JSON list of C-alpha atoms in Angstrom, two decimals:
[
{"chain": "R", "resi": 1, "resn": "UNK", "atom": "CA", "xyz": [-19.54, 3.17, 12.89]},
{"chain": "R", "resi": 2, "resn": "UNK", "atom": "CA", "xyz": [-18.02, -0.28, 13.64]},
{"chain": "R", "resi": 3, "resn": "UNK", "atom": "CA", "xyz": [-18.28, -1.78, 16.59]},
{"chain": "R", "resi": 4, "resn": "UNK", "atom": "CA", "xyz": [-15.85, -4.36, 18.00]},
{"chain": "R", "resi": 5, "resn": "UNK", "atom": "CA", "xyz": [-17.08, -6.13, 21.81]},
{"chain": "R", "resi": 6, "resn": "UNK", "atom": "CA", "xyz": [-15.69, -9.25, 21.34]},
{"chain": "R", "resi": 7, "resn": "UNK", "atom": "CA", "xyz": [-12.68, -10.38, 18.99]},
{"chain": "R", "resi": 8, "resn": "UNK", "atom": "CA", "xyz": [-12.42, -14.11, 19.17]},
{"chain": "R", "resi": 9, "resn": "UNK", "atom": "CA", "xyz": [-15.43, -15.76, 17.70]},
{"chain": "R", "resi": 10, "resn": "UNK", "atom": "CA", "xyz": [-13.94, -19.09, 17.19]},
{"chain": "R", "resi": 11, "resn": "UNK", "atom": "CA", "xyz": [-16.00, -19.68, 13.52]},
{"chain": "R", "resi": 12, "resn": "UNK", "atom": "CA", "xyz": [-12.71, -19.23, 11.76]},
{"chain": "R", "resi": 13, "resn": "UNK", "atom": "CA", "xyz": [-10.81, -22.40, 13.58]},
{"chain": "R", "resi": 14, "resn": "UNK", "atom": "CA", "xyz": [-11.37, -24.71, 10.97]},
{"chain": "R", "resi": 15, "resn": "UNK", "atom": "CA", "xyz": [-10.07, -22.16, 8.00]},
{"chain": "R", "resi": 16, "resn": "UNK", "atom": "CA", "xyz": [-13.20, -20.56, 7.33]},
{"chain": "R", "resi": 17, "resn": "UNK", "atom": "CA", "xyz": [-14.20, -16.95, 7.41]},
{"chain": "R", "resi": 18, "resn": "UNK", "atom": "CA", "xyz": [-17.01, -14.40, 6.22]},
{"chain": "R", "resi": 19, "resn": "UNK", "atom": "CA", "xyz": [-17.26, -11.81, 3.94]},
{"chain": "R", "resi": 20, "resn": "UNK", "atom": "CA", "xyz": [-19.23, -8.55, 4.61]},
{"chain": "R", "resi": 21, "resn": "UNK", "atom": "CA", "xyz": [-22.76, -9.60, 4.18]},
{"chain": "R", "resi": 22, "resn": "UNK", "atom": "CA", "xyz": [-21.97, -12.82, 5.57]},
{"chain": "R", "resi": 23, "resn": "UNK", "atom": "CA", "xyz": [-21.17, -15.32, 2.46]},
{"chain": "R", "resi": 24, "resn": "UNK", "atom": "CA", "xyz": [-18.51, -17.96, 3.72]},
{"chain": "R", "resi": 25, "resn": "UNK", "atom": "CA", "xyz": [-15.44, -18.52, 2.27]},
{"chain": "R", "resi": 26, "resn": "UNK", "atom": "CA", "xyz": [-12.04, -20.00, 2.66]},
{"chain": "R", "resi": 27, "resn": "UNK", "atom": "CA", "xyz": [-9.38, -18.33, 4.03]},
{"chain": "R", "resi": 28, "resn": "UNK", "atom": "CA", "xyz": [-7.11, -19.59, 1.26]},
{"chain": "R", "resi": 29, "resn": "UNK", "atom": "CA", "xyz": [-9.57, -17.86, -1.29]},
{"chain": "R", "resi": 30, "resn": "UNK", "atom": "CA", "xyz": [-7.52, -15.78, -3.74]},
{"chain": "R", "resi": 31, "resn": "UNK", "atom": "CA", "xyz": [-10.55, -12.68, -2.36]},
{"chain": "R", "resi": 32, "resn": "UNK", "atom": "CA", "xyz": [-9.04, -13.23, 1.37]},
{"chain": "R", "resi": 33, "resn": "UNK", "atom": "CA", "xyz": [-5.46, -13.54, -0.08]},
{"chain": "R", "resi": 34, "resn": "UNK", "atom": "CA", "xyz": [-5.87, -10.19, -1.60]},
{"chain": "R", "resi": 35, "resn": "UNK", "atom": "CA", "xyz": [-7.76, -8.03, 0.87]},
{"chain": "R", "resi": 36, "resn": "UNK", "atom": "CA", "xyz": [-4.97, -9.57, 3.70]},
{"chain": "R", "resi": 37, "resn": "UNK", "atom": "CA", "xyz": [-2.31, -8.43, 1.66]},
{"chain": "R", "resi": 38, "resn": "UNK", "atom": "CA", "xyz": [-3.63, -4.72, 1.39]},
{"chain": "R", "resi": 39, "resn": "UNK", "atom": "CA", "xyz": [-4.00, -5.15, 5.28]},
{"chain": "R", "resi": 40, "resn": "UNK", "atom": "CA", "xyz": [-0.13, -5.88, 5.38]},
{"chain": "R", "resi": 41, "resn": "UNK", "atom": "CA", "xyz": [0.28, -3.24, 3.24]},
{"chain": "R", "resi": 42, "resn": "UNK", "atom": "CA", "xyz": [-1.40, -1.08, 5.68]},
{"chain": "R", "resi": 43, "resn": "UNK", "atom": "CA", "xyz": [0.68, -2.03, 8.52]},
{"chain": "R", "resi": 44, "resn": "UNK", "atom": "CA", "xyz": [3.85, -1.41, 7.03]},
{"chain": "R", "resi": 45, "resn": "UNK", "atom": "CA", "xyz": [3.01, 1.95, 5.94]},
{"chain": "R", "resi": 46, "resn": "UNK", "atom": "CA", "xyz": [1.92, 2.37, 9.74]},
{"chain": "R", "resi": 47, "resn": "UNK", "atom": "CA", "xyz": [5.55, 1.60, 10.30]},
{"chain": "R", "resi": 48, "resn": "UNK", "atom": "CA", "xyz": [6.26, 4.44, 8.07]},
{"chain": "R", "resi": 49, "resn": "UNK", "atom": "CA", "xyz": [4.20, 6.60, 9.34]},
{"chain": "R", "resi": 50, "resn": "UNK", "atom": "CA", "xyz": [5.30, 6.31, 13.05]},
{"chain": "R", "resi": 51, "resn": "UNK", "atom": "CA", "xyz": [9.07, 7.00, 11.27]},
{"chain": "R", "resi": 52, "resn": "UNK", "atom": "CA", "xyz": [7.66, 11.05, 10.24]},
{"chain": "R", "resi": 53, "resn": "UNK", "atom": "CA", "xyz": [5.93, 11.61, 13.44]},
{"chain": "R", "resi": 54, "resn": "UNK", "atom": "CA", "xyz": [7.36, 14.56, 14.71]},
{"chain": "R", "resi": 55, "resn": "UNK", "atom": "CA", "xyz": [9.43, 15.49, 12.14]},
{"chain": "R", "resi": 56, "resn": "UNK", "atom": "CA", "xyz": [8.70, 18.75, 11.14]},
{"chain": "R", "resi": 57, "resn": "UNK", "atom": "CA", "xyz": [10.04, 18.88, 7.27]},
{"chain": "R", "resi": 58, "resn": "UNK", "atom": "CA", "xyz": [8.71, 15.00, 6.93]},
{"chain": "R", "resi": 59, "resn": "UNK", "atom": "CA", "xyz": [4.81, 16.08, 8.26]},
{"chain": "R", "resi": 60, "resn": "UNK", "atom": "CA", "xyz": [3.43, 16.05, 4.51]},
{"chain": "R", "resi": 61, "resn": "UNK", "atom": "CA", "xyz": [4.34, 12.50, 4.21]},
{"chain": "R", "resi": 62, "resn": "UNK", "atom": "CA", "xyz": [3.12, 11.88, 7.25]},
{"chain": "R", "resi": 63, "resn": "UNK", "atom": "CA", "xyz": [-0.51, 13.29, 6.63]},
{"chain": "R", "resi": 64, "resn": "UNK", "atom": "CA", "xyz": [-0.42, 11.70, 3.10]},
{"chain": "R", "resi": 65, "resn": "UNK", "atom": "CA", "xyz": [0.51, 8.24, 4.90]},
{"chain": "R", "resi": 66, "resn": "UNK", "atom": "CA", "xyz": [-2.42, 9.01, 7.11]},
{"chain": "R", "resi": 67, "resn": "UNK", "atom": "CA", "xyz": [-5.42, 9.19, 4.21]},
{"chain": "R", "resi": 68, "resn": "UNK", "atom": "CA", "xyz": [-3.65, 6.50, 2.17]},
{"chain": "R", "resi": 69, "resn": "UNK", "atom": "CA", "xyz": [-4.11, 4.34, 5.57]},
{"chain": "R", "resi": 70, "resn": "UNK", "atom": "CA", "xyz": [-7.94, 5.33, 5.69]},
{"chain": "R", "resi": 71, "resn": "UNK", "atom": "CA", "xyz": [-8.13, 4.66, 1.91]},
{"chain": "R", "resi": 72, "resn": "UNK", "atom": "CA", "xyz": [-6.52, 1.56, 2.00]},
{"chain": "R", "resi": 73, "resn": "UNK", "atom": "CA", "xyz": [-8.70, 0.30, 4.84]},
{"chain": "R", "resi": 74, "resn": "UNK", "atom": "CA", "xyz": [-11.53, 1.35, 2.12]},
{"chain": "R", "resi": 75, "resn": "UNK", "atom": "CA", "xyz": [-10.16, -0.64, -0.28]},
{"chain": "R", "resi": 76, "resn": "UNK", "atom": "CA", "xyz": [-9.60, -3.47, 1.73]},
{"chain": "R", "resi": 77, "resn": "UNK", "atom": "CA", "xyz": [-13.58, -3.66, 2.84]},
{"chain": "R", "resi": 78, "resn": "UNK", "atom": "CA", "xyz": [-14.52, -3.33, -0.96]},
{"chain": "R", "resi": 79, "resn": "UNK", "atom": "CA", "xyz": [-12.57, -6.33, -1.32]},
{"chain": "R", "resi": 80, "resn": "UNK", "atom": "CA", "xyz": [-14.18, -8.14, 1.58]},
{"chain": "R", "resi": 81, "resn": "UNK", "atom": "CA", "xyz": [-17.57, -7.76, 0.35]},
{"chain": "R", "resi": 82, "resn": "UNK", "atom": "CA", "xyz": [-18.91, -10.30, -1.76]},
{"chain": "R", "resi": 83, "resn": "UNK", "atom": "CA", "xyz": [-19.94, -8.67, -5.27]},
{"chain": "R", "resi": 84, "resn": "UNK", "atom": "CA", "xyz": [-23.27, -9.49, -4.75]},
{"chain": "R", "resi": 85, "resn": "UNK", "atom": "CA", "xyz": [-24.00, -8.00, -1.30]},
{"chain": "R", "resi": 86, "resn": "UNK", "atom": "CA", "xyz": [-22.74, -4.47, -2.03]},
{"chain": "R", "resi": 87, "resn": "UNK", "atom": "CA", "xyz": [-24.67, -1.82, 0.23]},
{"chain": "R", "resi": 88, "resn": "UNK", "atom": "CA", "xyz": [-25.69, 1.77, -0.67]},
{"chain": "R", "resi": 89, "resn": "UNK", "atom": "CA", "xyz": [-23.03, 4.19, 0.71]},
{"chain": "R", "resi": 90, "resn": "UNK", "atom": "CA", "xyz": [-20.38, 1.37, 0.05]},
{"chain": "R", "resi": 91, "resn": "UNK", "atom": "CA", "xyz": [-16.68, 3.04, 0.17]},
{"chain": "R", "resi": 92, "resn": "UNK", "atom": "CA", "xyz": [-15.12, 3.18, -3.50]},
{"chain": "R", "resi": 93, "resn": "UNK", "atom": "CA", "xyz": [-11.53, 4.26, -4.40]},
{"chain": "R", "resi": 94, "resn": "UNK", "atom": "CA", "xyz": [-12.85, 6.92, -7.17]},
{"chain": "R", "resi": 95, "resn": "UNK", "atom": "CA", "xyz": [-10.80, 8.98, -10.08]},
{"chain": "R", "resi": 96, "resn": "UNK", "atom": "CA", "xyz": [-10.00, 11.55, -7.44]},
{"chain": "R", "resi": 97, "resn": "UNK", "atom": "CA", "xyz": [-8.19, 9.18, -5.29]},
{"chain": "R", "resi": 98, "resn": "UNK", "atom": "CA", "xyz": [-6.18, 8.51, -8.65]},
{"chain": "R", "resi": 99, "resn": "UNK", "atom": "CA", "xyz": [-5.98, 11.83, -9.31]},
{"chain": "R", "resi": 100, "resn": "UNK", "atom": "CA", "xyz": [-4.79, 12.88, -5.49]},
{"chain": "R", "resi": 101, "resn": "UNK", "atom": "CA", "xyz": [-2.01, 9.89, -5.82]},
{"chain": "R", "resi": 102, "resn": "UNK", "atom": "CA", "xyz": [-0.68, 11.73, -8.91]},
{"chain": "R", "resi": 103, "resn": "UNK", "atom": "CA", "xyz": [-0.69, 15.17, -7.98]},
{"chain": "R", "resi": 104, "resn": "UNK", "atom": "CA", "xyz": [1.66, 13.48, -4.20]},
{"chain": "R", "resi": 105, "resn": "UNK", "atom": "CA", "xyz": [3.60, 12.20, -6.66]},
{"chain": "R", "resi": 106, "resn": "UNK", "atom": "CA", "xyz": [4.42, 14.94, -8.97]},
{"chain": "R", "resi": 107, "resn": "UNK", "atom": "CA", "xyz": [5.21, 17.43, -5.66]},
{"chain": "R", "resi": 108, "resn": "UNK", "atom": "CA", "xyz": [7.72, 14.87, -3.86]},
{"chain": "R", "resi": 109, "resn": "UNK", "atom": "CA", "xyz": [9.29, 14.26, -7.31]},
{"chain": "R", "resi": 110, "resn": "UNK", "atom": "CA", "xyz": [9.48, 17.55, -8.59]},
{"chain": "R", "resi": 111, "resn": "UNK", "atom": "CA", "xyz": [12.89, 18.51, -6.79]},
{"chain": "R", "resi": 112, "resn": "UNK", "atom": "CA", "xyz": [14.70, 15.16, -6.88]},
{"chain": "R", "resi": 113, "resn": "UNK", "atom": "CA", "xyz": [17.63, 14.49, -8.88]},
{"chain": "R", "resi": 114, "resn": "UNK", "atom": "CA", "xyz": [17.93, 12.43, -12.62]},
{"chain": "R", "resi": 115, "resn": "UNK", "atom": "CA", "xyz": [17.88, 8.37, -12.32]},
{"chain": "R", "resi": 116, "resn": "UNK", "atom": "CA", "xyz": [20.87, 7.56, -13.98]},
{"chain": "R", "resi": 117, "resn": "UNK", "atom": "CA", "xyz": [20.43, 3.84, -12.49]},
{"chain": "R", "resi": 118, "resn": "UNK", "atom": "CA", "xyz": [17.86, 1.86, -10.57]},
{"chain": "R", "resi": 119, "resn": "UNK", "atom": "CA", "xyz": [17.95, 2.68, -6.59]},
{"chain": "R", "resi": 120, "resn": "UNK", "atom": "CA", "xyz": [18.51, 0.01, -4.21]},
{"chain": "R", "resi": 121, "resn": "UNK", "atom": "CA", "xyz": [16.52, 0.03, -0.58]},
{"chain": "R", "resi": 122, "resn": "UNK", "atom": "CA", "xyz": [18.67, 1.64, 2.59]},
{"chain": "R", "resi": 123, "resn": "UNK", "atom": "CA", "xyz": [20.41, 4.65, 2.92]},
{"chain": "R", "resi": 124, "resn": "UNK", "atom": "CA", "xyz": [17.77, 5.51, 5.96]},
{"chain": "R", "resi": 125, "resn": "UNK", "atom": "CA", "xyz": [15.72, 3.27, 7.90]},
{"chain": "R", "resi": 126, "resn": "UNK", "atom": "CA", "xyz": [12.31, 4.92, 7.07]},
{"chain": "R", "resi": 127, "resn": "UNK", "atom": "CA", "xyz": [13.87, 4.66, 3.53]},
{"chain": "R", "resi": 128, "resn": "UNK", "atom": "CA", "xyz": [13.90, 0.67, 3.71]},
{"chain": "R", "resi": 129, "resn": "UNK", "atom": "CA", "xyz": [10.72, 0.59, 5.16]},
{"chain": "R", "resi": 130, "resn": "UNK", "atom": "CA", "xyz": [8.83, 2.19, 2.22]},
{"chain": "R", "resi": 131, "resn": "UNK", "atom": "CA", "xyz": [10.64, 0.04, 0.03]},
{"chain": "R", "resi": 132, "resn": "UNK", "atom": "CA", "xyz": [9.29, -2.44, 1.92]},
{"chain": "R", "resi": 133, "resn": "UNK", "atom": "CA", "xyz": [5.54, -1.20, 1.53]},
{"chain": "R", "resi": 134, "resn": "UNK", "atom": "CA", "xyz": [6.75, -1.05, -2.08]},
{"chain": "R", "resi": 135, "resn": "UNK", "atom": "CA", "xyz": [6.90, -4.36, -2.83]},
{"chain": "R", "resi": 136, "resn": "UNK", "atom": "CA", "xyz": [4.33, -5.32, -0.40]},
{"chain": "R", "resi": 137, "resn": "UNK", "atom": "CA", "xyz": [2.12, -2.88, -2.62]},
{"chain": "R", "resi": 138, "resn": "UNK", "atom": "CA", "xyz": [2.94, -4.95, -5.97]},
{"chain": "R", "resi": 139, "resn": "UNK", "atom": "CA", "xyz": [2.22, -8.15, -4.09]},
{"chain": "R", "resi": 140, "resn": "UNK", "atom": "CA", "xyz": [-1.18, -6.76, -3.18]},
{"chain": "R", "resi": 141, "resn": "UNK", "atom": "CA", "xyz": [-1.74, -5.36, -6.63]},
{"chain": "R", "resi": 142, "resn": "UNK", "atom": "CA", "xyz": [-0.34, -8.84, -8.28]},
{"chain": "R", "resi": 143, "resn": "UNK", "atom": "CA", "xyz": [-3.22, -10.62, -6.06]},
{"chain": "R", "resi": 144, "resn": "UNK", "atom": "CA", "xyz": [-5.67, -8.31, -6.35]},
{"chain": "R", "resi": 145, "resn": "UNK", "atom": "CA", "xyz": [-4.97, -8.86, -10.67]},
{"chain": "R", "resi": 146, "resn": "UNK", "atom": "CA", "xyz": [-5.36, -12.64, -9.94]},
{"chain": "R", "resi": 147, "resn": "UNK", "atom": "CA", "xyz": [-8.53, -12.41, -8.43]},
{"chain": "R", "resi": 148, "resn": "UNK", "atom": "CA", "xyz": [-9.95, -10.06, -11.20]},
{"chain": "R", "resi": 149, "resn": "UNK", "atom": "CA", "xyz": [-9.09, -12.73, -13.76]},
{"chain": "R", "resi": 150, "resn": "UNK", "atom": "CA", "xyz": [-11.92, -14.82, -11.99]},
{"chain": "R", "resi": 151, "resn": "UNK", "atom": "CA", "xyz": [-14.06, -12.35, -9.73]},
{"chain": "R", "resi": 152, "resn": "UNK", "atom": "CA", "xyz": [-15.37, -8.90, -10.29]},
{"chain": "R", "resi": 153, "resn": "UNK", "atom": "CA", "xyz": [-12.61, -6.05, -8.67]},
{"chain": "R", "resi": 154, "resn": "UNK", "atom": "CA", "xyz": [-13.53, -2.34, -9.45]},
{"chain": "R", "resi": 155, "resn": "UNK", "atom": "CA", "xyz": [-10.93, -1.24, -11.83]},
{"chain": "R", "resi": 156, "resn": "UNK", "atom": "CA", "xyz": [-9.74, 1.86, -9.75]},
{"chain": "R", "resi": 157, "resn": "UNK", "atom": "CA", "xyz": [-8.57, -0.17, -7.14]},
{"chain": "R", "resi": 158, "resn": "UNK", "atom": "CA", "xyz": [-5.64, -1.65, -9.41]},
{"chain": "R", "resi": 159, "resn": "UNK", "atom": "CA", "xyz": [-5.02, 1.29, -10.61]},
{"chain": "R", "resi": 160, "resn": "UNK", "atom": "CA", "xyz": [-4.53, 3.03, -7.48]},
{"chain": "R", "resi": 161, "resn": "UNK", "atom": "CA", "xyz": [-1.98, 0.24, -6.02]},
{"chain": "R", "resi": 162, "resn": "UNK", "atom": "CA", "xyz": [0.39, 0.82, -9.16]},
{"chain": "R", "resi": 163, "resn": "UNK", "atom": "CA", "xyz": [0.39, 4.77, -8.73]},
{"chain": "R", "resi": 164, "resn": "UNK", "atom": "CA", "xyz": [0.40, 3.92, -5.01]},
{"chain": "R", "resi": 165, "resn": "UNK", "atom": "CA", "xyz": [4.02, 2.01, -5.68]},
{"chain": "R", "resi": 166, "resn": "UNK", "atom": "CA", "xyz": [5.15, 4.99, -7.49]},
{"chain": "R", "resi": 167, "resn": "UNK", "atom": "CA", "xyz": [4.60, 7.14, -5.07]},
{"chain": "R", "resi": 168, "resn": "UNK", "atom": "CA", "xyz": [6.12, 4.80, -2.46]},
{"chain": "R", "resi": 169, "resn": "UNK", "atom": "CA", "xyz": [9.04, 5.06, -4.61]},
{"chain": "R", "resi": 170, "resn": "UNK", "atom": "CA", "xyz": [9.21, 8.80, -4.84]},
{"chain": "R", "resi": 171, "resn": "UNK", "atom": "CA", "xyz": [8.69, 9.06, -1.16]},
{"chain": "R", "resi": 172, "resn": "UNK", "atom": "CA", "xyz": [11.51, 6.76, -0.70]},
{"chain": "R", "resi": 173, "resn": "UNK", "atom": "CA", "xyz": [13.58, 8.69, -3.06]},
{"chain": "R", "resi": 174, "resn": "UNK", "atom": "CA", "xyz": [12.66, 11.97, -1.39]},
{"chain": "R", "resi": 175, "resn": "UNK", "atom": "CA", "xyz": [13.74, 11.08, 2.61]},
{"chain": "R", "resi": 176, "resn": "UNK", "atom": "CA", "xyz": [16.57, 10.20, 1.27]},
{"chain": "R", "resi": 177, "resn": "UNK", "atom": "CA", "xyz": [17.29, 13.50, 0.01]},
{"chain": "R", "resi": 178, "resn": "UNK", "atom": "CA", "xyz": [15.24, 15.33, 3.25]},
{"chain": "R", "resi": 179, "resn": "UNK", "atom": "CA", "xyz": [18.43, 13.07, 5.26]},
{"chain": "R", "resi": 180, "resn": "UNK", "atom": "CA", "xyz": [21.24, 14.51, 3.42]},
{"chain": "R", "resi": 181, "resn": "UNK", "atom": "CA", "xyz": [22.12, 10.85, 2.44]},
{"chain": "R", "resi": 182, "resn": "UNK", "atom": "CA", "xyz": [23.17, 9.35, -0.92]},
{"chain": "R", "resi": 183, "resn": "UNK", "atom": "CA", "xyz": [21.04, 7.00, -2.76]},
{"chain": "R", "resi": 184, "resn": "UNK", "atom": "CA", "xyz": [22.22, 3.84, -2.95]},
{"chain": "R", "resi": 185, "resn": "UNK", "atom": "CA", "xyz": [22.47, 3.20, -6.75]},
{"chain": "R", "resi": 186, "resn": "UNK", "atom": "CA", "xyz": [22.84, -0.49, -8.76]},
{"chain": "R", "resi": 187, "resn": "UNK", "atom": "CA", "xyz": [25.41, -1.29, -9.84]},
{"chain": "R", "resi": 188, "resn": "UNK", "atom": "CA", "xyz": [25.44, -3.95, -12.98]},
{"chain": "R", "resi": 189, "resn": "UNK", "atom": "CA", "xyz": [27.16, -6.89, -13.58]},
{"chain": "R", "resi": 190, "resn": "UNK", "atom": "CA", "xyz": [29.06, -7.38, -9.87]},
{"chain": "R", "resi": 191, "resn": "UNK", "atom": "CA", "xyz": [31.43, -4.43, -10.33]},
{"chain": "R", "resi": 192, "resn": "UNK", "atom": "CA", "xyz": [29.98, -3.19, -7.08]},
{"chain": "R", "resi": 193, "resn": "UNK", "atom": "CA", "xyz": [33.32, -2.29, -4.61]},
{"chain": "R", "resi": 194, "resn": "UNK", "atom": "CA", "xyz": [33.09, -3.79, -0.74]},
{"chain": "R", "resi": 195, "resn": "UNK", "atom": "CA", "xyz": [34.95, -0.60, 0.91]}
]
């Protein structure tokens, strides 16, 4: 268990921070850049999250939001390890998680209508804001693909933040319909009508 008794250390005022294990590193490092941006990611599915509380037909989302929140915090302490100070019992985003992701996706999907055009974000609020975590999701996975080009990155974990996006996407697609609301659809080439 983690313990937390004082939250200002004052070591990272000059742009410096530390990895698990206690390597030091730069705080514009493409390592910090990535595990910060699957923090933000985490926060704005929080945002998402708090959106299905209490909503009774929304509470599988909700508990699904939950364990991707724990996973993601996972993956975001994999990423804050240096390589070479791994520990035995060391969280790891496995096949199942990939496997888990899937299976979310293929149950939300199942009963939503054709794509005859790409969707646009709105039509509900909580809709926006997994858009959001969409593209805050490819950001993450974009970084996290950077950093692999240079520094070692378990495969899974990029992996799991592109069928993580597509299930954002579903789940998107899917309060929409839970709402009653339309989709809002793309419409090509600026023949879009302003009612």
């Amino acid at each position: 268990m983690v313990k937390l008794n004082k939250i200002y250390t004052r070591n990272g005022d000059k742009g410096l921070t530390q990895l698990v294990g206690g390597t030091p590193i730069s705080k514009h490092s493409p390592r910090v850049h990535a595990y910060g941006e699957v923090d933000e990611l985490n926060a704005a599915l929080g945002i998402v999250r708090t959106l299905f509380d209490g909503h009774n037909q929304k509470e599988t989302c909700y508990k699904i939001l939950t364990k991707v929140q724990n996973e993601l915090f996972d993956m975001g302490s994999i990423l804050a390890t240096d390589p070479t100070q791994a520990w035995e019992g060391m969280p790891e985003i496995s096949k199942s998680h990939l496997e888990q992701l899937e299976g979310w996706i293929d149950t939300l999907n199942k009963d939503l209508p054709e794509l005859n055009s790409f969707v646009l974000p709105g039509g509900t609020q909580a809709n926006s804001f997994i858009h959001l975590a969409r593209t805050i999701c490819r950001r993450a996975e974009r970084s996290i693909s950077s950093l692999s080009a240079t520094e070692p990155v378990p495969a899974n974990i990029l992996i799991y933040l592109n069928r993580l996006s597509d299930l954002l996407f579903v789940m998107a697609r899917w309060e929409v319909k839970q709402e009653q609301k339309d989709e809002y659809l793309w419409v090509p080439g600026g023949t879009a009508k302003v009612s």
